[in-house]
Every structure is written in C-alpha cells, then in structure tokens.
PDB file of C-alpha atoms in Angstrom:
ATOM      1  CA  MET A   1     -42.930 -83.673 -43.454  1.00  0.00           C
ATOM      2  CA  ARG A   2     -39.507 -85.486 -41.661  1.00  0.00           C
ATOM      3  CA  GLY A   3     -37.522 -84.804 -38.604  1.00  0.00           C
ATOM      4  CA  SER A   4     -35.814 -81.765 -37.552  1.00  0.00           C
ATOM      5  CA  VAL A   5     -35.534 -78.727 -40.649  1.00  0.00           C
ATOM      6  CA  PRO A   6     -31.909 -78.325 -41.405  1.00  0.00           C
ATOM      7  CA  THR A   7     -30.921 -74.428 -40.766  1.00  0.00           C
ATOM      8  CA  THR A   8     -30.465 -73.803 -44.584  1.00  0.00           C
ATOM      9  CA  ARG A   9     -34.338 -74.846 -44.594  1.00  0.00           C
ATOM     10  CA  CYS A  10     -36.619 -71.384 -44.407  1.00  0.00           C
ATOM     11  CA  ALA A  11     -38.270 -70.922 -41.168  1.00  0.00           C
ATOM     12  CA  ARG A  12     -41.812 -72.246 -40.603  1.00  0.00           C
ATOM     13  CA  GLY A  13     -44.605 -69.513 -41.949  1.00  0.00           C
ATOM     14  CA  GLN A  14     -41.993 -67.625 -44.282  1.00  0.00           C
ATOM     15  CA  ALA A  15     -41.049 -67.557 -47.564  1.00  0.00           C
ATOM     16  CA  SER A  16     -37.008 -67.624 -48.669  1.00  0.00           C
ATOM     17  CA  GLY A  17     -34.890 -66.442 -51.448  1.00  0.00           C
ATOM     18  CA  PRO A  18     -31.139 -67.382 -51.637  1.00  0.00           C
ATOM     19  CA  GLY A  19     -28.550 -65.494 -49.905  1.00  0.00           C
ATOM     20  CA  GLU A  20     -24.999 -65.976 -49.204  1.00  0.00           C
ATOM     21  CA  ASN A  21     -23.299 -69.018 -49.675  1.00  0.00           C
ATOM     22  CA  GLY A  22     -26.553 -70.642 -51.617  1.00  0.00           C
ATOM     23  CA  ASP A  23     -28.204 -70.379 -47.931  1.00  0.00           C
ATOM     24  CA  VAL A  24     -32.036 -69.520 -48.233  1.00  0.00           C
ATOM     25  CA  VAL A  25     -33.100 -66.427 -46.476  1.00  0.00           C
ATOM     26  CA  ASP A  26     -36.381 -65.754 -45.475  1.00  0.00           C
ATOM     27  CA  ASP A  27     -37.950 -62.549 -45.325  1.00  0.00           C
ATOM     28  CA  ARG A  28     -42.033 -63.083 -45.627  1.00  0.00           C
ATOM     29  CA  ASN A  29     -45.050 -63.816 -43.018  1.00  0.00           C
ATOM     30  CA  SER A  30     -48.043 -64.541 -44.914  1.00  0.00           C
ATOM     31  CA  PRO A  31     -50.507 -66.721 -43.535  1.00  0.00           C
ATOM     32  CA  ALA A  32     -50.787 -69.935 -44.384  1.00  0.00           C
ATOM     33  CA  VAL A  33     -54.065 -71.552 -46.292  1.00  0.00           C
ATOM     34  CA  ARG A  34     -54.053 -75.731 -45.834  1.00  0.00           C
ATOM     35  CA  ARG A  35     -54.771 -76.639 -49.705  1.00  0.00           C
ATOM     36  CA  ARG A  36     -57.391 -79.138 -48.660  1.00  0.00           C
ATOM     37  CA  ASP A  37     -59.559 -76.171 -46.585  1.00  0.00           C
ATOM     38  CA  LEU A  38     -60.018 -74.374 -49.606  1.00  0.00           C
ATOM     39  CA  LEU A  39     -61.306 -77.459 -51.383  1.00  0.00           C
ATOM     40  CA  GLY A  40     -63.699 -78.240 -48.614  1.00  0.00           C
ATOM     41  CA  LEU A  41     -64.861 -75.214 -48.180  1.00  0.00           C
ATOM     42  CA  SER A  42     -65.697 -75.139 -52.425  1.00  0.00           C
ATOM     43  CA  SER A  43     -67.522 -78.707 -51.798  1.00  0.00           C
ATOM     44  CA  ALA A  44     -69.470 -77.731 -48.786  1.00  0.00           C
ATOM     45  CA  ALA A  45     -70.460 -74.221 -50.754  1.00  0.00           C
ATOM     46  CA  LEU A  46     -71.385 -76.402 -53.769  1.00  0.00           C
ATOM     47  CA  ALA A  47     -73.492 -79.168 -51.690  1.00  0.00           C
ATOM     48  CA  GLY A  48     -75.701 -76.233 -50.647  1.00  0.00           C
ATOM     49  CA  ALA A  49     -76.414 -75.226 -53.587  1.00  0.00           C
ATOM     50  CA  VAL A  50     -77.575 -78.136 -55.440  1.00  0.00           C
ATOM     51  CA  SER A  51     -79.573 -79.129 -52.263  1.00  0.00           C
ATOM     52  CA  VAL A  52     -81.493 -75.674 -52.249  1.00  0.00           C
ATOM     53  CA  THR A  53     -82.119 -76.134 -56.272  1.00  0.00           C
ATOM     54  CA  ALA A  54     -83.557 -79.491 -55.807  1.00  0.00           C
ATOM     55  CA  TYR A  55     -86.205 -78.528 -53.127  1.00  0.00           C
ATOM     56  CA  ARG A  56     -87.300 -75.824 -54.871  1.00  0.00           C
ATOM     57  CA  GLY A  57     -87.959 -77.876 -57.960  1.00  0.00           C
ATOM     58  CA  LEU A  58     -90.421 -80.011 -55.903  1.00  0.00           C
ATOM     59  CA  PRO A  59     -94.344 -79.699 -56.652  1.00  0.00           C
ATOM     60  CA  GLY A  60     -95.638 -77.135 -54.077  1.00  0.00           C
ATOM     61  CA  ALA A  61     -92.746 -76.857 -52.023  1.00  0.00           C
ATOM     62  CA  PRO A  62     -92.668 -73.050 -50.312  1.00  0.00           C
ATOM     63  CA  ALA A  63     -89.940 -70.614 -51.101  1.00  0.00           C
ATOM     64  CA  LEU A  64     -86.829 -70.680 -48.969  1.00  0.00           C
ATOM     65  CA  ALA A  65     -83.628 -68.611 -48.609  1.00  0.00           C
ATOM     66  CA  ALA A  66     -80.941 -69.727 -50.284  1.00  0.00           C
ATOM     67  CA  THR A  67     -79.349 -71.401 -47.152  1.00  0.00           C
ATOM     68  CA  PRO A  68     -76.296 -73.592 -47.499  1.00  0.00           C
ATOM     69  CA  GLY A  69     -77.365 -77.455 -47.171  1.00  0.00           C
ATOM     70  CA  PRO A  70     -75.318 -79.860 -44.765  1.00  0.00           C
ATOM     71  CA  GLN A  71     -71.943 -79.619 -45.043  1.00  0.00           C
ATOM     72  CA  ALA A  72     -69.761 -82.535 -45.559  1.00  0.00           C
ATOM     73  CA  ALA A  73     -67.819 -84.638 -43.127  1.00  0.00           C
ATOM     74  CA  PRO A  74     -64.125 -83.855 -42.580  1.00  0.00           C
ATOM     75  CA  HIS A  75     -62.822 -86.706 -44.869  1.00  0.00           C
ATOM     76  CA  GLU A  76     -65.062 -86.183 -47.335  1.00  0.00           C
ATOM     77  CA  GLN A  77     -64.033 -82.322 -47.734  1.00  0.00           C
ATOM     78  CA  GLU A  78     -60.667 -83.689 -48.120  1.00  0.00           C
ATOM     79  CA  ALA A  79     -61.042 -86.351 -50.335  1.00  0.00           C
ATOM     80  CA  GLU A  80     -60.449 -83.928 -53.216  1.00  0.00           C
ATOM     81  CA  VAL A  81     -56.508 -83.583 -52.761  1.00  0.00           C
ATOM     82  CA  THR A  82     -55.057 -87.606 -52.138  1.00  0.00           C
ATOM     83  CA  PRO A  83     -51.878 -88.868 -52.025  1.00  0.00           C
ATOM     84  CA  PRO A  84     -50.962 -89.043 -55.175  1.00  0.00           C
ATOM     85  CA  GLU A  85     -51.826 -85.826 -55.992  1.00  0.00           C
ATOM     86  CA  ASP A  86     -49.659 -84.463 -53.239  1.00  0.00           C
ATOM     87  CA  LEU A  87     -46.760 -86.753 -54.817  1.00  0.00           C
ATOM     88  CA  MET A  88     -47.465 -85.273 -57.909  1.00  0.00           C
ATOM     89  CA  ARG A  89     -47.466 -82.051 -57.069  1.00  0.00           C
ATOM     90  CA  GLU A  90     -43.957 -82.711 -55.348  1.00  0.00           C
ATOM     91  CA  HIS A  91     -42.827 -83.698 -58.522  1.00  0.00           C
ATOM     92  CA  GLY A  92     -43.193 -80.621 -59.877  1.00  0.00           C
ATOM     93  CA  VAL A  93     -40.849 -79.016 -57.436  1.00  0.00           C
ATOM     94  CA  LEU A  94     -38.620 -81.586 -58.866  1.00  0.00           C
ATOM     95  CA  LYS A  95     -39.229 -81.038 -62.456  1.00  0.00           C
ATOM     96  CA  ARG A  96     -38.239 -76.721 -61.603  1.00  0.00           C
ATOM     97  CA  ILE A  97     -35.160 -78.217 -60.147  1.00  0.00           C
ATOM     98  CA  LEU A  98     -33.830 -80.598 -63.398  1.00  0.00           C
ATOM     99  CA  LEU A  99     -34.606 -77.102 -65.169  1.00  0.00           C
ATOM    100  CA  VAL A 100     -32.148 -75.633 -62.921  1.00  0.00           C
ATOM    101  CA  TYR A 101     -29.318 -77.963 -63.396  1.00  0.00           C
ATOM    102  CA  ARG A 102     -30.086 -77.535 -67.261  1.00  0.00           C
ATOM    103  CA  GLU A 103     -29.432 -73.444 -66.658  1.00  0.00           C
ATOM    104  CA  GLY A 104     -26.119 -74.718 -64.604  1.00  0.00           C
ATOM    105  CA  ILE A 105     -25.354 -77.219 -67.286  1.00  0.00           C
ATOM    106  CA  ARG A 106     -25.437 -74.829 -70.281  1.00  0.00           C
ATOM    107  CA  ARG A 107     -23.139 -71.708 -68.370  1.00  0.00           C
ATOM    108  CA  VAL A 108     -20.814 -73.959 -67.744  1.00  0.00           C
ATOM    109  CA  GLU A 109     -20.614 -75.497 -70.815  1.00  0.00           C
ATOM    110  CA  GLY A 110     -20.914 -72.251 -72.623  1.00  0.00           C
ATOM    111  CA  GLY A 111     -17.729 -71.564 -71.102  1.00  0.00           C
ATOM    112  CA  GLY A 112     -18.878 -69.883 -67.783  1.00  0.00           C
ATOM    113  CA  SER A 113     -18.161 -70.765 -64.300  1.00  0.00           C
ATOM    114  CA  ALA A 114     -20.749 -72.573 -62.670  1.00  0.00           C
ATOM    115  CA  PRO A 115     -23.542 -70.521 -60.607  1.00  0.00           C
ATOM    116  CA  ALA A 116     -22.271 -72.139 -57.555  1.00  0.00           C
ATOM    117  CA  GLN A 117     -24.932 -71.003 -55.120  1.00  0.00           C
ATOM    118  CA  PRO A 118     -28.377 -71.491 -56.726  1.00  0.00           C
ATOM    119  CA  LEU A 119     -26.860 -74.498 -57.838  1.00  0.00           C
ATOM    120  CA  ASN A 120     -26.278 -75.710 -53.905  1.00  0.00           C
ATOM    121  CA  ALA A 121     -29.575 -74.253 -52.876  1.00  0.00           C
ATOM    122  CA  ALA A 122     -31.374 -76.219 -55.389  1.00  0.00           C
ATOM    123  CA  ALA A 123     -29.431 -79.450 -54.466  1.00  0.00           C
ATOM    124  CA  ARG A 124     -30.415 -78.685 -51.227  1.00  0.00           C
ATOM    125  CA  ILE A 125     -34.479 -78.719 -51.690  1.00  0.00           C
ATOM    126  CA  ILE A 126     -33.671 -81.973 -53.411  1.00  0.00           C
ATOM    127  CA  ARG A 127     -32.130 -83.488 -50.324  1.00  0.00           C
ATOM    128  CA  ASP A 128     -34.475 -82.008 -47.885  1.00  0.00           C
ATOM    129  CA  PHE A 129     -37.499 -82.022 -49.766  1.00  0.00           C
ATOM    130  CA  ILE A 130     -37.751 -84.646 -52.425  1.00  0.00           C
ATOM    131  CA  GLU A 131     -35.112 -87.294 -51.446  1.00  0.00           C
ATOM    132  CA  ASP A 132     -35.511 -86.780 -47.421  1.00  0.00           C
ATOM    133  CA  TYR A 133     -38.916 -85.985 -47.707  1.00  0.00           C
ATOM    134  CA  HIS A 134     -41.118 -87.322 -51.020  1.00  0.00           C
ATOM    135  CA  GLU A 135     -39.425 -90.567 -51.483  1.00  0.00           C
ATOM    136  CA  HIS A 136     -39.231 -91.385 -48.044  1.00  0.00           C
ATOM    137  CA  LEU A 137     -43.342 -91.050 -48.165  1.00  0.00           C
ATOM    138  CA  GLU A 138     -42.891 -93.403 -51.289  1.00  0.00           C
ATOM    139  CA  GLU A 139     -40.364 -95.993 -49.657  1.00  0.00           C
ATOM    140  CA  GLN A 140     -42.810 -95.856 -46.466  1.00  0.00           C
ATOM    141  CA  TYR A 141     -45.912 -96.170 -48.138  1.00  0.00           C
ATOM    142  CA  VAL A 142     -46.410 -96.596 -52.062  1.00  0.00           C
ATOM    143  CA  PHE A 143     -43.560 -99.562 -52.578  1.00  0.00           C
ATOM    144  CA  PRO A 144     -44.508-102.025 -49.880  1.00  0.00           C
ATOM    145  CA  ARG A 145     -48.491-101.383 -50.639  1.00  0.00           C
ATOM    146  CA  LEU A 146     -47.601-102.520 -54.297  1.00  0.00           C
ATOM    147  CA  ARG A 147     -44.976-105.016 -53.335  1.00  0.00           C
ATOM    148  CA  GLU A 148     -48.117-106.605 -50.939  1.00  0.00           C
ATOM    149  CA  ALA A 149     -50.280-106.593 -53.560  1.00  0.00           C
ATOM    150  CA  GLY A 150     -47.686-107.919 -55.871  1.00  0.00           C
ATOM    151  CA  LYS A 151     -47.899-105.474 -58.379  1.00  0.00           C
ATOM    152  CA  LEU A 152     -45.218-103.625 -60.527  1.00  0.00           C
ATOM    153  CA  THR A 153     -42.744-105.292 -58.260  1.00  0.00           C
ATOM    154  CA  ASP A 154     -39.653-105.004 -60.406  1.00  0.00           C
ATOM    155  CA  THR A 155     -40.237-101.408 -60.922  1.00  0.00           C
ATOM    156  CA  VAL A 156     -40.646-100.764 -57.652  1.00  0.00           C
ATOM    157  CA  SER A 157     -37.394-102.179 -57.317  1.00  0.00           C
ATOM    158  CA  VAL A 158     -35.540-100.323 -59.986  1.00  0.00           C
ATOM    159  CA  LEU A 159     -37.281 -97.606 -58.564  1.00  0.00           C
ATOM    160  CA  GLN A 160     -35.846 -97.867 -55.005  1.00  0.00           C
ATOM    161  CA  LEU A 161     -32.241 -98.228 -56.432  1.00  0.00           C
ATOM    162  CA  GLN A 162     -32.895 -95.122 -58.534  1.00  0.00           C
ATOM    163  CA  HIS A 163     -33.654 -93.410 -54.810  1.00  0.00           C
ATOM    164  CA  ARG A 164     -30.344 -94.699 -53.745  1.00  0.00           C
ATOM    165  CA  ARG A 165     -28.084 -93.260 -57.033  1.00  0.00           C
ATOM    166  CA  GLY A 166     -30.022 -90.619 -56.873  1.00  0.00           C
ATOM    167  CA  ARG A 167     -28.855 -89.595 -53.262  1.00  0.00           C
ATOM    168  CA  ALA A 168     -24.981 -90.455 -54.191  1.00  0.00           C
ATOM    169  CA  LEU A 169     -25.686 -87.693 -56.799  1.00  0.00           C
ATOM    170  CA  THR A 170     -27.185 -85.319 -54.824  1.00  0.00           C
ATOM    171  CA  GLY A 171     -24.325 -85.807 -52.450  1.00  0.00           C
ATOM    172  CA  ARG A 172     -21.614 -85.232 -55.024  1.00  0.00           C
ATOM    173  CA  ILE A 173     -23.359 -81.926 -56.542  1.00  0.00           C
ATOM    174  CA  LEU A 174     -23.568 -80.621 -52.707  1.00  0.00           C
ATOM    175  CA  ALA A 175     -20.191 -81.249 -52.527  1.00  0.00           C
ATOM    176  CA  ALA A 176     -18.822 -79.355 -55.728  1.00  0.00           C
ATOM    177  CA  THR A 177     -20.823 -76.494 -54.942  1.00  0.00           C
ATOM    178  CA  GLY A 178     -20.239 -75.880 -51.818  1.00  0.00           C
ATOM    179  CA  ARG A 179     -18.021 -73.007 -50.278  1.00  0.00           C
ATOM    180  CA  SER A 180     -14.870 -75.100 -51.843  1.00  0.00           C
ATOM    181  CA  GLY A 181     -16.792 -75.184 -55.110  1.00  0.00           C
ATOM    182  CA  ALA A 182     -15.938 -76.585 -58.436  1.00  0.00           C
ATOM    183  CA  SER A 183     -13.207 -74.001 -59.241  1.00  0.00           C
ATOM    184  CA  GLY A 184     -10.861 -76.377 -61.420  1.00  0.00           C
ATOM    185  CA  THR A 185     -12.179 -77.924 -65.050  1.00  0.00           C
ATOM    186  CA  HIS A 186     -11.992 -81.460 -63.888  1.00  0.00           C
ATOM    187  CA  ALA A 187     -14.406 -80.266 -61.253  1.00  0.00           C
ATOM    188  CA  ARG A 188     -16.574 -78.575 -63.550  1.00  0.00           C
ATOM    189  CA  ARG A 189     -16.253 -81.404 -65.302  1.00  0.00           C
ATOM    190  CA  SER A 190     -17.828 -83.814 -62.761  1.00  0.00           C
ATOM    191  CA  LEU A 191     -20.449 -81.408 -61.584  1.00  0.00           C
ATOM    192  CA  VAL A 192     -21.752 -81.406 -65.098  1.00  0.00           C
ATOM    193  CA  ALA A 193     -21.979 -84.977 -65.425  1.00  0.00           C
ATOM    194  CA  ASP A 194     -23.503 -85.542 -62.360  1.00  0.00           C
ATOM    195  CA  MET A 195     -25.862 -82.788 -62.918  1.00  0.00           C
ATOM    196  CA  ALA A 196     -26.778 -84.493 -66.257  1.00  0.00           C
ATOM    197  CA  ALA A 197     -26.864 -88.222 -65.071  1.00  0.00           C
ATOM    198  CA  PHE A 198     -29.384 -87.099 -62.449  1.00  0.00           C
ATOM    199  CA  ILE A 199     -31.415 -85.078 -64.565  1.00  0.00           C
ATOM    200  CA  ARG A 200     -31.442 -88.453 -67.234  1.00  0.00           C
ATOM    201  CA  MET A 201     -32.552 -90.754 -64.636  1.00  0.00           C
ATOM    202  CA  TYR A 202     -35.383 -88.887 -62.584  1.00  0.00           C
ATOM    203  CA  GLU A 203     -37.549 -87.521 -66.218  1.00  0.00           C
ATOM    204  CA  PRO A 204     -38.195 -91.313 -66.953  1.00  0.00           C
ATOM    205  CA  HIS A 205     -38.193 -91.790 -62.887  1.00  0.00           C
ATOM    206  CA  GLU A 206     -40.997 -89.222 -61.948  1.00  0.00           C
ATOM    207  CA  ALA A 207     -42.964 -89.888 -65.392  1.00  0.00           C
ATOM    208  CA  ARG A 208     -43.356 -93.799 -64.388  1.00  0.00           C
ATOM    209  CA  GLU A 209     -44.591 -92.558 -61.020  1.00  0.00           C
ATOM    210  CA  ASP A 210     -46.953 -90.543 -62.546  1.00  0.00           C
ATOM    211  CA  THR A 211     -48.182 -92.611 -65.095  1.00  0.00           C
ATOM    212  CA  VAL A 212     -47.967 -95.712 -63.714  1.00  0.00           C
ATOM    213  CA  VAL A 213     -47.084 -96.380 -60.090  1.00  0.00           C
ATOM    214  CA  PHE A 214     -49.566 -93.785 -58.847  1.00  0.00           C
ATOM    215  CA  PRO A 215     -52.677 -94.924 -60.301  1.00  0.00           C
ATOM    216  CA  ALA A 216     -51.390 -98.651 -59.112  1.00  0.00           C
ATOM    217  CA  PHE A 217     -51.114 -97.427 -55.595  1.00  0.00           C
ATOM    218  CA  ARG A 218     -54.806 -95.983 -55.895  1.00  0.00           C
ATOM    219  CA  GLU A 219     -56.132 -99.449 -56.570  1.00  0.00           C
ATOM    220  CA  VAL A 220     -54.762-101.311 -53.660  1.00  0.00           C
ATOM    221  CA  VAL A 221     -55.435 -98.965 -51.036  1.00  0.00           C
ATOM    222  CA  PRO A 222     -58.984 -99.005 -50.150  1.00  0.00           C
ATOM    223  CA  ALA A 223     -60.943 -95.375 -49.735  1.00  0.00           C
ATOM    224  CA  LYS A 224     -61.048 -94.766 -46.029  1.00  0.00           C
ATOM    225  CA  GLU A 225     -57.134 -95.606 -45.473  1.00  0.00           C
ATOM    226  CA  PHE A 226     -56.275 -93.210 -48.870  1.00  0.00           C
ATOM    227  CA  LEU A 227     -58.158 -90.418 -47.177  1.00  0.00           C
ATOM    228  CA  GLU A 228     -56.312 -91.069 -43.731  1.00  0.00           C
ATOM    229  CA  LEU A 229     -53.005 -91.203 -45.855  1.00  0.00           C
ATOM    230  CA  ALA A 230     -54.221 -87.654 -47.238  1.00  0.00           C
ATOM    231  CA  GLU A 231     -54.130 -86.604 -43.697  1.00  0.00           C
ATOM    232  CA  ARG A 232     -51.098 -88.259 -42.932  1.00  0.00           C
ATOM    233  CA  PHE A 233     -48.966 -86.724 -45.914  1.00  0.00           C
ATOM    234  CA  GLU A 234     -50.009 -83.022 -45.090  1.00  0.00           C
ATOM    235  CA  ASP A 235     -49.544 -83.466 -41.273  1.00  0.00           C
ATOM    236  CA  GLU A 236     -46.107 -84.499 -42.206  1.00  0.00           C
ATOM    237  CA  GLU A 237     -45.156 -82.073 -44.734  1.00  0.00           C
ATOM    238  CA  HIS A 238     -46.167 -78.870 -42.158  1.00  0.00           C
ATOM    239  CA  ARG A 239     -44.456 -80.500 -39.592  1.00  0.00           C
ATOM    240  CA  ARG A 240     -41.664 -80.586 -41.494  1.00  0.00           C
ATOM    241  CA  PHE A 241     -41.301 -77.530 -43.336  1.00  0.00           C
ATOM    242  CA  GLY A 242     -43.556 -75.293 -41.264  1.00  0.00           C
ATOM    243  CA  ARG A 243     -46.929 -73.031 -41.937  1.00  0.00           C
ATOM    244  CA  ARG A 244     -46.992 -73.017 -45.669  1.00  0.00           C
ATOM    245  CA  GLY A 245     -45.130 -76.475 -46.586  1.00  0.00           C
ATOM    246  CA  PHE A 246     -45.096 -77.322 -49.992  1.00  0.00           C
ATOM    247  CA  GLU A 247     -45.950 -73.487 -50.911  1.00  0.00           C
ATOM    248  CA  GLY A 248     -43.094 -72.368 -49.187  1.00  0.00           C
ATOM    249  CA  ILE A 249     -40.521 -74.970 -51.380  1.00  0.00           C
ATOM    250  CA  VAL A 250     -42.034 -73.465 -54.412  1.00  0.00           C
ATOM    251  CA  ASP A 251     -41.530 -70.306 -53.466  1.00  0.00           C
ATOM    252  CA  GLN A 252     -37.857 -71.251 -52.596  1.00  0.00           C
ATOM    253  CA  VAL A 253     -37.820 -72.539 -56.317  1.00  0.00           C
ATOM    254  CA  ALA A 254     -38.905 -69.388 -57.882  1.00  0.00           C
ATOM    255  CA  ASP A 255     -35.966 -67.406 -55.911  1.00  0.00           C
ATOM    256  CA  ILE A 256     -33.443 -69.295 -57.121  1.00  0.00           C
ATOM    257  CA  GLU A 257     -35.140 -69.215 -60.805  1.00  0.00           C
ATOM    258  CA  LYS A 258     -35.366 -65.766 -60.275  1.00  0.00           C
ATOM    259  CA  THR A 259     -31.704 -65.349 -59.332  1.00  0.00           C
ATOM    260  CA  LEU A 260     -30.820 -67.562 -62.538  1.00  0.00           C
ATOM    261  CA  GLY A 261     -32.718 -65.818 -65.211  1.00  0.00           C
ATOM    262  CA  ILE A 262     -35.167 -68.461 -65.976  1.00  0.00           C
ATOM    263  CA  TYR A 263     -38.150 -67.583 -63.913  1.00  0.00           C
ATOM    264  CA  ASP A 264     -40.360 -65.417 -66.782  1.00  0.00           C
ATOM    265  CA  LEU A 265     -42.129 -68.404 -68.290  1.00  0.00           C
ATOM    266  CA  SER A 266     -42.508 -66.674 -71.437  1.00  0.00           C
ATOM    267  CA  GLN A 267     -39.021 -67.296 -72.685  1.00  0.00           C
ATOM    268  CA  PHE A 268     -39.544 -70.778 -72.807  1.00  0.00           C
ATOM    269  CA  THR A 269     -42.020 -70.178 -75.592  1.00  0.00           C
ATOM    270  CA  PRO A 270     -40.488 -71.091 -79.062  1.00  0.00           C
ATOM    271  CA  ALA A 271     -40.447 -67.551 -81.890  1.00  0.00           C
ATOM    272  CA  ARG A 272     -42.848 -70.139 -83.773  1.00  0.00           C
TER     273      ARG A 272
END
C-alpha cells in the first residue's frame, strides 16, 4: 500500500513466518483472489437468480432456462467492501499484535526473558502495515475530509497526535528487540512499559475510529467517490504488499502467534 517493500516483509504472492532474528520468512506461493472479485461474483449470481424468478412469475411468461441476468457494473460489484471496512479489517491486525505484546509483557513480568524475535517481527508489522500504510491512508483521506466538513475536528487532532506517539513507541520497541536485545533489567522494564503504553493508547484509539470516525467519514463522502476510494485503497494495498496483500499480512501475524503459543483460539475461552 505504500512505497517500496522493506526487506523484512514477505515477498509478493507469498505467505511467511518469523525466521532468524525475527525476520519474516516466506515459503508459499498460493494464487491471490481479490476480495472484491469474490463479492462481485456473488452479487452478480444473485442478481441473475432474482431476474429469472421475477420473469417466471409474470402471467403467460414462457418457460426459460435459468440464465443469469445482466452483470452489475464493476463499481456496483465492488461496493460491498467499503474504505471503512478495509480500515476496520486492518484494525483486526492491530488487535492481534496487541495480544502479541500482552504475551511479551506476561513472560517478562513472570520472570522470563523477552521473546525478542517474535516481538520484533510484530513491531515491524506495526511499522510497515499499520503506521506507514494504514495510518497514512487515514491521514491522507479520512482526517482531511472530516476537517473540511467541520466534523470531529478535536477527535481527529487527538488521533493524529496518537499516531505520532505510537511511532515513537514502535521505534523504541524495535530497538529493544533488535539484535542487541533487551538483556538488562532496566531494558526489559522499559520494553514492557513501552508495549503497555502502546496497548493502552491503541485500544481506545481504534475503538473510537471504528464506532465514530469511520461512520462520520462515510457520511461526508459522496457515494461515487466512496467507490473510487475503495478501489484506490486496494490498489495501494497490493502495490505495497504484493498480490496477497492483507491476507499475506494476516498469515505473518498467525505465524508469530504460533511461535508464542497463542494462536489456538480455544485457549482464551473461560472454563466456566
């Protein structure tokens, strides 16, 4: 979704997992299917079924083979996945990284060492996918439109400040989990404090965007422009992160979770 892809990110069209020094290692070549293409095909098939059913209900209508109706226009096919939906999916990636940070905090506070490689890989996803891509889209397209409309201007100012503070925290987390590592007691405490501050800020940050900011953005952008933005967002995603785009990033996060033993969803279910 942004400029060149850093060498630590997976190659285009491939899935990945953390390797040595926390690098993300790529080992798959599954073909990509655009999310909106699937939705468009489903919408077209449904439209055809409705068209045939309605015709057969007319008095005296001759029998017809079940043929699909006219396909929807390209923009109509893609209208199912909107810019806020894309941004909210990306918030799902952020939420899962926050769980990775929580696991790092739990291990250090339990007397263990910091799991430097997976934490570093997680922080690089925050830097590359969340900060340099996701937040860039918000700052380029979402926040300016709200300011122009005079909506949520105070909230937008706070969110942008939090973006800057988040980048500072990520920089320190990357440094602390690099090759030198957070070996000393003071370094480990600083790492825990930075991850805890990141979690505390971004949980309300993303919740406010999902429930207030993105709905307001939808209200101030005309429908035609909304559809154009949806296509622009996806094109930028694939330009930056390869053919698998979002799906490839999700695979990277899953591999980090597996490394830390927190991938299995059932482990978070209370016993009663």
